[in-house]
mmCIF file of C-alpha atoms and ligand atoms in Angstrom:
data_model
loop_
_atom_site.group_PDB
_atom_site.id
_atom_site.type_symbol
_atom_site.label_atom_id
_atom_site.label_comp_id
_atom_site.label_asym_id
_atom_site.label_seq_id
_atom_site.Cartn_x
_atom_site.Cartn_y
_atom_site.Cartn_z
ATOM 1 C CA UNK A 1 -12.460 -6.217 14.206
ATOM 2 C CA UNK A 2 -12.612 -9.885 12.625
ATOM 3 C CA UNK A 3 -12.285 -12.325 15.720
ATOM 4 C CA UNK A 4 -10.337 -14.478 13.482
ATOM 5 C CA UNK A 5 -7.355 -11.029 12.195
ATOM 6 C CA UNK A 6 -5.459 -11.305 15.345
ATOM 7 C CA UNK A 7 -4.934 -15.252 15.169
ATOM 8 C CA UNK A 8 -4.271 -14.629 11.543
ATOM 9 C CA UNK A 9 -1.536 -12.604 11.435
ATOM 10 C CA UNK A 10 0.416 -14.358 14.219
ATOM 11 C CA UNK A 11 0.013 -17.733 12.392
ATOM 12 C CA UNK A 12 1.689 -15.529 9.362
ATOM 13 C CA UNK A 13 4.646 -14.944 11.729
ATOM 14 C CA UNK A 14 5.303 -19.319 11.749
ATOM 15 C CA UNK A 15 7.996 -19.943 9.655
ATOM 16 C CA UNK A 16 6.448 -23.474 8.632
ATOM 17 C CA UNK A 17 3.305 -21.805 7.969
ATOM 18 C CA UNK A 18 5.316 -19.527 5.490
ATOM 19 C CA UNK A 19 7.172 -22.552 4.194
ATOM 20 C CA UNK A 20 4.102 -24.286 3.009
ATOM 21 C CA UNK A 21 2.233 -21.279 1.860
ATOM 22 C CA UNK A 22 5.130 -19.157 -0.188
ATOM 23 C CA UNK A 23 5.791 -23.455 -1.870
ATOM 24 C CA UNK A 24 2.096 -23.074 -3.740
ATOM 25 C CA UNK A 25 2.339 -21.372 -7.092
ATOM 26 C CA UNK A 26 1.754 -17.562 -8.223
ATOM 27 C CA UNK A 27 -1.165 -19.363 -10.464
ATOM 28 C CA UNK A 28 -2.905 -20.941 -7.695
ATOM 29 C CA UNK A 29 -5.581 -19.188 -7.628
ATOM 30 C CA UNK A 30 -6.238 -17.481 -4.274
ATOM 31 C CA UNK A 31 -2.588 -15.743 -5.225
ATOM 32 C CA UNK A 32 -3.711 -15.351 -8.453
ATOM 33 C CA UNK A 33 -6.270 -13.301 -7.677
ATOM 34 C CA UNK A 34 -4.094 -10.391 -5.642
ATOM 35 C CA UNK A 35 -0.949 -10.974 -7.466
ATOM 36 C CA UNK A 36 -0.969 -10.465 -11.115
ATOM 37 C CA UNK A 37 2.234 -12.447 -11.675
ATOM 38 C CA UNK A 38 5.945 -12.519 -10.587
ATOM 39 C CA UNK A 39 8.190 -10.719 -13.357
ATOM 40 C CA UNK A 40 8.328 -7.343 -14.612
ATOM 41 C CA UNK A 41 6.734 -8.276 -17.930
ATOM 42 C CA UNK A 42 3.423 -9.396 -16.487
ATOM 43 C CA UNK A 43 2.944 -6.136 -13.957
ATOM 44 C CA UNK A 44 3.576 -3.991 -16.773
ATOM 45 C CA UNK A 45 0.762 -6.041 -18.554
ATOM 46 C CA UNK A 46 -1.107 -5.647 -15.840
ATOM 47 C CA UNK A 47 -0.963 -1.802 -16.317
ATOM 48 C CA UNK A 48 -1.656 -1.983 -19.515
ATOM 49 C CA UNK A 49 -5.103 -3.880 -19.059
ATOM 50 C CA UNK A 50 -5.789 -1.228 -16.154
ATOM 51 C CA UNK A 51 -5.190 1.670 -18.134
ATOM 52 C CA UNK A 52 -7.666 0.076 -20.717
ATOM 53 C CA UNK A 53 -10.259 0.266 -18.147
ATOM 54 C CA UNK A 54 -9.404 3.825 -17.473
ATOM 55 C CA UNK A 55 -7.588 3.436 -14.230
ATOM 56 C CA UNK A 56 -4.566 4.386 -12.976
ATOM 57 C CA UNK A 57 -1.870 2.070 -11.090
ATOM 58 C CA UNK A 58 1.438 1.982 -8.671
ATOM 59 C CA UNK A 59 3.317 -0.240 -8.619
ATOM 60 C CA UNK A 60 4.839 -2.716 -5.998
ATOM 61 C CA UNK A 61 7.922 -5.163 -6.046
ATOM 62 C CA UNK A 62 7.064 -7.734 -3.263
ATOM 63 C CA UNK A 63 9.372 -8.221 -0.264
ATOM 64 C CA UNK A 64 9.504 -6.690 2.722
ATOM 65 C CA UNK A 65 12.217 -6.816 6.035
ATOM 66 C CA UNK A 66 15.409 -7.421 3.999
ATOM 67 C CA UNK A 67 18.194 -8.303 6.295
ATOM 68 C CA UNK A 68 20.845 -8.652 3.322
ATOM 69 C CA UNK A 69 22.620 -5.665 1.111
ATOM 70 C CA UNK A 70 22.556 -7.882 -2.052
ATOM 71 C CA UNK A 71 18.837 -8.571 -1.202
ATOM 72 C CA UNK A 72 18.142 -4.582 -0.813
ATOM 73 C CA UNK A 73 20.230 -3.627 -3.998
ATOM 74 C CA UNK A 74 18.201 -6.121 -6.106
ATOM 75 C CA UNK A 75 14.960 -4.751 -4.967
ATOM 76 C CA UNK A 76 16.073 -1.330 -6.065
ATOM 77 C CA UNK A 77 17.207 -3.519 -9.455
ATOM 78 C CA UNK A 78 13.754 -4.397 -10.126
ATOM 79 C CA UNK A 79 12.185 -0.919 -9.313
ATOM 80 C CA UNK A 80 14.461 0.518 -12.211
ATOM 81 C CA UNK A 81 13.737 -2.153 -14.413
ATOM 82 C CA UNK A 82 10.428 -2.174 -13.921
ATOM 83 C CA UNK A 83 10.228 1.931 -14.492
ATOM 84 C CA UNK A 84 12.149 1.642 -17.651
ATOM 85 C CA UNK A 85 10.019 -0.411 -18.924
ATOM 86 C CA UNK A 86 6.883 1.656 -18.034
ATOM 87 C CA UNK A 87 9.065 4.972 -19.686
ATOM 88 C CA UNK A 88 9.773 2.929 -22.498
ATOM 89 C CA UNK A 89 6.036 1.927 -23.089
ATOM 90 C CA UNK A 90 4.860 4.780 -22.685
ATOM 91 C CA UNK A 91 3.053 4.070 -19.277
ATOM 92 C CA UNK A 92 4.556 6.222 -16.457
ATOM 93 C CA UNK A 93 1.797 8.781 -17.420
ATOM 94 C CA UNK A 94 -0.805 6.313 -15.576
ATOM 95 C CA UNK A 95 1.644 4.249 -13.632
ATOM 96 C CA UNK A 96 3.814 5.032 -10.761
ATOM 97 C CA UNK A 97 6.143 3.096 -7.906
ATOM 98 C CA UNK A 98 5.366 2.314 -3.976
ATOM 99 C CA UNK A 99 8.424 1.001 -2.234
ATOM 100 C CA UNK A 100 8.424 -0.534 1.058
ATOM 101 C CA UNK A 101 11.526 0.559 2.970
ATOM 102 C CA UNK A 102 12.051 -2.415 4.528
ATOM 103 C CA UNK A 103 12.738 -3.904 1.243
ATOM 104 C CA UNK A 104 15.474 -1.742 0.412
ATOM 105 C CA UNK A 105 17.435 -1.807 3.966
ATOM 106 C CA UNK A 106 15.888 0.257 6.584
ATOM 107 C CA UNK A 107 16.183 -2.755 8.561
ATOM 108 C CA UNK A 108 20.035 -3.955 8.049
ATOM 109 C CA UNK A 109 21.798 -3.807 11.203
ATOM 110 C CA UNK A 110 24.673 -1.282 10.219
ATOM 111 C CA UNK A 111 23.156 2.129 8.705
ATOM 112 C CA UNK A 112 20.016 0.831 7.840
ATOM 113 C CA UNK A 113 17.944 3.997 7.456
ATOM 114 C CA UNK A 114 21.076 5.607 5.766
ATOM 115 C CA UNK A 115 21.088 2.810 3.539
ATOM 116 C CA UNK A 116 17.249 2.940 2.860
ATOM 117 C CA UNK A 117 17.276 6.522 2.356
ATOM 118 C CA UNK A 118 19.843 6.211 -0.702
ATOM 119 C CA UNK A 119 18.284 3.530 -2.282
ATOM 120 C CA UNK A 120 14.907 5.378 -2.056
ATOM 121 C CA UNK A 121 16.760 8.510 -3.353
ATOM 122 C CA UNK A 122 17.881 6.162 -6.744
ATOM 123 C CA UNK A 123 14.595 4.847 -7.115
ATOM 124 C CA UNK A 124 13.174 8.680 -6.785
ATOM 125 C CA UNK A 125 15.826 9.785 -8.962
ATOM 126 C CA UNK A 126 15.128 6.572 -11.636
ATOM 127 C CA UNK A 127 10.972 7.937 -11.461
ATOM 128 C CA UNK A 128 11.471 11.382 -12.166
ATOM 129 C CA UNK A 129 13.524 10.688 -14.939
ATOM 130 C CA UNK A 130 10.948 8.379 -16.152
ATOM 131 C CA UNK A 131 8.137 10.784 -15.837
ATOM 132 C CA UNK A 132 6.954 9.635 -12.219
ATOM 133 C CA UNK A 133 6.372 9.317 -8.829
ATOM 134 C CA UNK A 134 7.278 7.216 -6.155
ATOM 135 C CA UNK A 135 5.186 6.986 -2.857
ATOM 136 C CA UNK A 136 6.728 5.069 0.000
ATOM 137 C CA UNK A 137 4.901 2.525 1.873
ATOM 138 C CA UNK A 138 4.070 3.187 5.682
ATOM 139 C CA UNK A 139 4.778 -0.334 7.615
ATOM 140 C CA UNK A 140 4.298 -1.183 11.531
ATOM 141 C CA UNK A 141 4.620 1.517 14.001
ATOM 142 C CA UNK A 142 7.902 0.706 14.833
ATOM 143 C CA UNK A 143 8.848 2.317 11.335
ATOM 144 C CA UNK A 144 7.002 5.134 11.115
ATOM 145 C CA UNK A 145 9.339 8.035 12.374
ATOM 146 C CA UNK A 146 12.544 6.670 10.398
ATOM 147 C CA UNK A 147 9.992 6.538 7.312
ATOM 148 C CA UNK A 148 8.433 9.887 7.851
ATOM 149 C CA UNK A 149 12.315 11.095 8.316
ATOM 150 C CA UNK A 150 13.532 9.597 4.934
ATOM 151 C CA UNK A 151 9.945 11.153 3.131
ATOM 152 C CA UNK A 152 11.348 14.450 4.624
ATOM 153 C CA UNK A 153 14.343 14.044 3.280
ATOM 154 C CA UNK A 154 13.595 12.919 -0.333
ATOM 155 C CA UNK A 155 10.768 15.649 -0.574
ATOM 156 C CA UNK A 156 13.594 18.415 -0.235
ATOM 157 C CA UNK A 157 15.027 17.127 -3.933
ATOM 158 C CA UNK A 158 11.893 15.169 -4.705
ATOM 159 C CA UNK A 159 8.612 16.824 -3.558
ATOM 160 C CA UNK A 160 6.518 14.522 -5.363
ATOM 161 C CA UNK A 161 7.090 11.581 -3.119
ATOM 162 C CA UNK A 162 3.968 10.244 -1.840
ATOM 163 C CA UNK A 163 3.207 9.233 1.699
ATOM 164 C CA UNK A 164 1.166 6.721 3.809
ATOM 165 C CA UNK A 165 -0.495 7.563 6.999
ATOM 166 C CA UNK A 166 -2.964 4.659 9.074
ATOM 167 C CA UNK A 167 -5.531 5.531 10.568
ATOM 168 C CA UNK A 168 -5.299 2.728 13.203
ATOM 169 C CA UNK A 169 -2.674 5.130 14.710
ATOM 170 C CA UNK A 170 -3.315 6.697 17.368
ATOM 171 C CA UNK A 171 -0.658 9.366 16.247
ATOM 172 C CA UNK A 172 -2.397 9.526 12.687
ATOM 173 C CA UNK A 173 -4.821 12.626 12.811
ATOM 174 C CA UNK A 174 -1.697 15.077 13.873
ATOM 175 C CA UNK A 175 0.849 13.122 11.358
ATOM 176 C CA UNK A 176 -2.072 14.164 8.942
ATOM 177 C CA UNK A 177 -2.444 17.877 9.711
ATOM 178 C CA UNK A 178 1.346 17.791 9.557
ATOM 179 C CA UNK A 179 1.365 16.543 6.083
ATOM 180 C CA UNK A 180 -1.993 18.486 4.932
ATOM 181 C CA UNK A 181 0.568 21.121 2.281
ATOM 182 C CA UNK A 182 0.255 22.055 -0.939
ATOM 183 C CA UNK A 183 2.126 19.443 -3.477
ATOM 184 C CA UNK A 184 1.826 16.776 -0.429
ATOM 185 C CA UNK A 185 0.568 13.314 -1.475
ATOM 186 C CA UNK A 186 -0.709 11.685 1.290
ATOM 187 C CA UNK A 187 -2.552 8.086 1.115
ATOM 188 C CA UNK A 188 -4.485 7.346 4.234
ATOM 189 C CA UNK A 189 -5.437 3.715 4.869
ATOM 190 C CA UNK A 190 -6.780 2.148 7.991
ATOM 191 C CA UNK A 191 -3.419 0.081 8.537
ATOM 192 C CA UNK A 192 -2.302 -3.900 7.764
ATOM 193 C CA UNK A 193 -0.124 -4.433 10.879
ATOM 194 C CA UNK A 194 -0.721 -5.721 14.011
ATOM 195 C CA UNK A 195 -0.379 -2.967 16.593
ATOM 196 C CA UNK A 196 -0.277 -2.482 20.308
ATOM 197 C CA UNK A 197 -3.144 -0.767 22.068
ATOM 198 C CA UNK A 198 -0.404 1.538 23.335
ATOM 199 C CA UNK A 199 -0.529 2.714 20.018
ATOM 200 C CA UNK A 200 -3.317 2.055 18.081
ATOM 201 C CA UNK A 201 -7.111 2.131 18.260
ATOM 202 C CA UNK A 202 -8.311 -2.068 17.981
ATOM 203 C CA UNK A 203 -12.161 -1.478 17.224
ATOM 204 C CA UNK A 204 -13.267 -1.572 13.785
ATOM 205 C CA UNK A 205 -15.658 1.077 14.675
ATOM 206 C CA UNK A 206 -12.481 3.308 16.028
ATOM 207 C CA UNK A 207 -10.633 2.916 13.644
ATOM 208 C CA UNK A 208 -13.024 4.318 11.174
ATOM 209 C CA UNK A 209 -13.902 7.153 13.113
ATOM 210 C CA UNK A 210 -9.865 7.886 13.227
ATOM 211 C CA UNK A 211 -10.460 7.227 9.560
ATOM 212 C CA UNK A 212 -12.975 10.015 9.237
ATOM 213 C CA UNK A 213 -11.414 12.334 11.166
ATOM 214 C CA UNK A 214 -8.180 12.202 9.291
ATOM 215 C CA UNK A 215 -9.939 12.250 5.728
ATOM 216 C CA UNK A 216 -11.560 15.313 7.076
ATOM 217 C CA UNK A 217 -7.876 16.849 7.895
ATOM 218 C CA UNK A 218 -6.523 15.603 4.217
ATOM 219 C CA UNK A 219 -9.338 17.115 2.695
ATOM 220 C CA UNK A 220 -9.669 20.242 3.954
ATOM 221 C CA UNK A 221 -6.036 21.041 3.510
ATOM 222 C CA UNK A 222 -4.054 22.307 0.596
ATOM 223 C CA UNK A 223 -2.514 18.418 -0.337
ATOM 224 C CA UNK A 224 -3.291 15.506 -2.428
ATOM 225 C CA UNK A 225 -5.324 13.198 -0.624
ATOM 226 C CA UNK A 226 -4.999 9.276 -2.111
ATOM 227 C CA UNK A 227 -8.023 7.466 -0.503
ATOM 228 C CA UNK A 228 -7.228 4.179 0.399
ATOM 229 C CA UNK A 229 -10.245 2.052 1.100
ATOM 230 C CA UNK A 230 -12.108 -0.691 0.030
ATOM 231 C CA UNK A 231 -14.936 0.502 2.376
ATOM 232 C CA UNK A 232 -17.929 1.249 0.672
ATOM 233 C CA UNK A 233 -19.357 3.942 4.008
ATOM 234 C CA UNK A 234 -15.468 5.254 3.660
ATOM 235 C CA UNK A 235 -15.584 5.910 -0.175
ATOM 236 C CA UNK A 236 -19.289 7.771 -0.015
ATOM 237 C CA UNK A 237 -18.292 9.525 3.503
ATOM 238 C CA UNK A 238 -15.114 10.738 1.301
ATOM 239 C CA UNK A 239 -17.235 11.413 -1.816
ATOM 240 C CA UNK A 240 -19.449 14.132 0.654
ATOM 241 C CA UNK A 241 -16.814 15.597 1.852
ATOM 242 C CA UNK A 242 -14.817 16.225 -0.886
ATOM 243 C CA UNK A 243 -18.092 18.245 -2.306
ATOM 244 C CA UNK A 244 -18.760 19.949 1.309
ATOM 245 C CA UNK A 245 -14.674 21.560 0.977
ATOM 246 C CA UNK A 246 -14.827 22.309 -2.529
ATOM 247 C CA UNK A 247 -12.807 19.439 -4.114
ATOM 248 C CA UNK A 248 -13.154 19.091 -7.540
ATOM 249 C CA UNK A 249 -12.590 15.750 -9.237
ATOM 250 C CA UNK A 250 -8.800 15.505 -9.672
ATOM 251 C CA UNK A 251 -7.426 17.475 -6.615
ATOM 252 C CA UNK A 252 -7.729 13.877 -4.734
ATOM 253 C CA UNK A 253 -7.816 10.350 -5.737
ATOM 254 C CA UNK A 254 -9.170 6.886 -4.875
ATOM 255 C CA UNK A 255 -7.000 3.910 -4.484
ATOM 256 C CA UNK A 256 -7.677 -0.111 -3.930
ATOM 257 C CA UNK A 257 -6.045 -2.746 -3.952
ATOM 258 C CA UNK A 258 -5.497 -5.171 -7.477
ATOM 259 C CA UNK A 259 -8.605 -7.860 -6.983
ATOM 260 C CA UNK A 260 -10.343 -5.967 -4.705
ATOM 261 C CA UNK A 261 -14.141 -4.687 -5.665
ATOM 262 C CA UNK A 262 -12.465 -4.200 -9.114
ATOM 263 C CA UNK A 263 -16.408 -3.140 -10.273
ATOM 264 C CA UNK A 264 -16.205 -0.493 -7.779
ATOM 265 C CA UNK A 265 -12.783 0.636 -8.988
ATOM 266 C CA UNK A 266 -14.124 0.466 -12.702
ATOM 267 C CA UNK A 267 -17.558 2.529 -11.455
ATOM 268 C CA UNK A 268 -15.918 5.048 -9.692
ATOM 269 C CA UNK A 269 -13.256 5.658 -12.840
ATOM 270 C CA UNK A 270 -16.685 5.678 -14.863
ATOM 271 C CA UNK A 271 -18.345 8.481 -12.743
ATOM 272 C CA UNK A 272 -15.169 10.783 -13.166
ATOM 273 C CA UNK A 273 -12.705 10.097 -10.210
ATOM 274 C CA UNK A 274 -9.145 9.260 -10.426
ATOM 275 C CA UNK A 275 -8.704 6.117 -9.131
ATOM 276 C CA UNK A 276 -5.310 4.630 -8.612
ATOM 277 C CA UNK A 277 -5.096 0.584 -8.090
ATOM 278 C CA UNK A 278 -2.077 -0.843 -6.241
ATOM 279 C CA UNK A 279 -0.563 -3.850 -7.823
ATOM 280 C CA UNK A 280 2.379 -5.967 -5.976
ATOM 281 C CA UNK A 281 4.157 -8.457 -7.902
ATOM 282 C CA UNK A 282 7.393 -10.754 -7.882
ATOM 283 C CA UNK A 283 8.091 -13.758 -5.691
ATOM 284 C CA UNK A 284 7.622 -12.397 -2.639
ATOM 285 C CA UNK A 285 3.433 -12.110 -1.927
ATOM 286 C CA UNK A 286 3.955 -14.386 1.363
ATOM 287 C CA UNK A 287 3.563 -11.584 3.890
ATOM 288 C CA UNK A 288 0.935 -8.850 1.614
ATOM 289 C CA UNK A 289 -1.123 -12.323 1.340
ATOM 290 C CA UNK A 290 -1.269 -13.044 4.789
ATOM 291 C CA UNK A 291 -2.270 -9.721 5.700
ATOM 292 C CA UNK A 292 -5.294 -9.660 2.651
ATOM 293 C CA UNK A 293 -5.994 -13.275 3.919
ATOM 294 C CA UNK A 294 -6.623 -11.709 7.592
ATOM 295 C CA UNK A 295 -8.584 -8.461 6.389
ATOM 296 C CA UNK A 296 -10.797 -11.121 4.513
ATOM 297 C CA UNK A 297 -11.456 -14.703 6.309
ATOM 298 C CA UNK A 298 -14.360 -15.406 4.014
ATOM 299 C CA UNK A 299 -11.477 -16.106 1.589
ATOM 300 C CA UNK A 300 -9.894 -18.842 3.997
ATOM 301 C CA UNK A 301 -11.627 -21.386 2.565
ATOM 302 C CA UNK A 302 -10.951 -20.616 -1.366
ATOM 303 C CA UNK A 303 -6.827 -20.515 0.403
ATOM 304 C CA UNK A 304 -7.368 -24.255 2.041
ATOM 305 C CA UNK A 305 -8.723 -25.207 -1.244
ATOM 306 C CA UNK A 306 -5.422 -23.619 -3.320
ATOM 307 C CA UNK A 307 -3.466 -25.350 -0.773
ATOM 308 C CA UNK A 308 -5.165 -28.610 -1.117
ATOM 309 C CA UNK A 309 -5.304 -29.038 -4.597
ATOM 310 C CA UNK A 310 -1.373 -28.257 -5.166
ATOM 311 C CA UNK A 311 -0.328 -31.573 -2.875
HETATM 312 C C1 FAD B 1 -3.990 1.534 -2.467
HETATM 313 C C2 FAD B 1 -3.642 0.951 -0.896
HETATM 314 C C3 FAD B 1 -2.596 0.915 -0.287
HETATM 315 C C4 FAD B 1 -1.908 0.472 0.956
HETATM 316 N N1 FAD B 1 -0.984 0.933 1.591
HETATM 317 C C5 FAD B 1 -0.816 0.148 2.455
HETATM 318 C C6 FAD B 1 0.273 0.494 3.466
HETATM 319 O O1 FAD B 1 1.309 1.328 2.572
HETATM 320 N N2 FAD B 1 0.291 0.476 4.778
HETATM 321 C C7 FAD B 1 -0.534 -0.282 5.281
HETATM 322 O O2 FAD B 1 -0.585 -0.595 6.805
HETATM 323 N N3 FAD B 1 -1.531 -0.367 4.571
HETATM 324 C C8 FAD B 1 -2.230 -0.224 3.652
HETATM 325 N N4 FAD B 1 -2.971 -0.815 2.905
HETATM 326 C C9 FAD B 1 -4.157 -1.672 3.877
HETATM 327 C C10 FAD B 1 -5.241 -1.006 3.897
HETATM 328 O O3 FAD B 1 -4.375 -0.562 5.671
HETATM 329 C C11 FAD B 1 -6.033 -1.833 4.926
HETATM 330 O O4 FAD B 1 -5.236 -2.777 5.598
HETATM 331 C C12 FAD B 1 -6.863 -2.850 3.650
HETATM 332 O O5 FAD B 1 -7.257 -1.818 3.018
HETATM 333 C C13 FAD B 1 -8.174 -3.002 3.961
HETATM 334 O O6 FAD B 1 -9.227 -2.032 4.825
HETATM 335 P P1 FAD B 1 -10.162 -1.089 4.738
HETATM 336 O O7 FAD B 1 -10.543 0.137 4.281
HETATM 337 O O8 FAD B 1 -10.133 -1.599 2.582
HETATM 338 O O9 FAD B 1 -11.377 -1.610 4.841
HETATM 339 P P2 FAD B 1 -12.089 -2.533 5.793
HETATM 340 O O10 FAD B 1 -12.011 -2.490 7.141
HETATM 341 O O11 FAD B 1 -10.805 -4.358 5.848
HETATM 342 O O12 FAD B 1 -13.282 -3.546 5.225
HETATM 343 C C14 FAD B 1 -14.367 -2.684 5.486
HETATM 344 C C15 FAD B 1 -15.158 -3.196 3.920
HETATM 345 O O13 FAD B 1 -14.534 -2.989 2.911
HETATM 346 C C16 FAD B 1 -15.145 -4.127 2.080
HETATM 347 N N5 FAD B 1 -13.636 -4.850 1.551
HETATM 348 C C17 FAD B 1 -12.905 -5.079 2.467
HETATM 349 N N6 FAD B 1 -11.939 -5.956 1.717
HETATM 350 C C18 FAD B 1 -13.044 -6.830 0.696
HETATM 351 C C19 FAD B 1 -12.647 -7.459 -0.198
HETATM 352 N N7 FAD B 1 -11.586 -8.070 -1.019
HETATM 353 N N8 FAD B 1 -13.466 -7.756 -1.295
HETATM 354 C C20 FAD B 1 -14.492 -7.345 -1.409
HETATM 355 N N9 FAD B 1 -14.690 -6.313 -0.316
HETATM 356 C C21 FAD B 1 -13.950 -5.540 0.294
HETATM 357 C C22 FAD B 1 -16.010 -4.626 2.880
HETATM 358 O O14 FAD B 1 -17.595 -3.973 2.477
HETATM 359 C C23 FAD B 1 -15.792 -4.661 4.383
HETATM 360 O O15 FAD B 1 -16.592 -4.709 5.109
HETATM 361 C C24 FAD B 1 -3.380 -0.188 1.382
HETATM 362 C C25 FAD B 1 -4.314 -0.604 1.106
HETATM 363 C C26 FAD B 1 -4.386 0.070 -0.296
HETATM 364 C C27 FAD B 1 -6.014 0.085 -0.716
#
């Protein structure tokens, strides 16, 4: 684990840092490299160009930790808008949406869980009508049980709803077993949040070993694994495990984030693999950007240059 990851994630919680960084325009180099824009049009435009490159997409309307109902409603409206535009442009065959439950009300002081479930249901219905699917992003470990409970409810009506599991958590191998059933779409990632030792592996090597154990469970299982990593070793291991378990291309997919290893995304797609790019858009890019910087502190110089050139 990078020495800078923890201090960066802690610093990201400071409201002063948030104010300064959020004042940067989305066009600032570092923001633009991870987020194609703030509007629905910019998101749909990114889908169209990734489609031209043979890539699929999952769109994330940025925002998290919503504490008021209006903001949660606005997030739902943004998803309905983007789904309608994807439908109108014939892009729902290759593009779906990713939803953070905390952006649609999970943390509201009253009935948060129930409101998030109903809001997610509204988005799943619109996605189904438009001809596509929803994946529920996974946030920090305090939300895992609530998120998986909402997933179970949603799958009663929308079995195509995707789940996300984080290899960093001790519980995840067992969650993978529970979710490796037919038709179950499961995105496996390492986990982007700062988690305590009591629930999560701290060491990169341990997280990687857990990732491989989880990959084995998912690829040997009956579901549809979505292998979300930029790690060349994990991609290589996934590819040999897919052969070992007799998985044909198209019975699983690779996923990477917008702007990260784009040549590798295209290389995998050109080799016949299904590759989906996670594309975040909107004005609330702060938390997302800080997690990406914490993963890759080499980008700090680029980031500081963006801040300086703004002032
Ligand atoms: C599609 C997708 C969806 C995700 N959804 C969630 C979610 O719902 N919840 C959640 O907690 N996390 C999510 N994540 C984030 C994930 O948990 C990790 O934090 C993030 O992907 C970094 O881990 P990594 O597997 O890429 O490997 P890391 O261990 O971060 O990196 C390993 C190696 O990958 C390569 N690499 C990594 N980043 C770069 C880069 N910027 N440029 C070039 N090479 C690079 C380098 O070789 C590096 O050594 C998601 C990730 C993806 C790809």
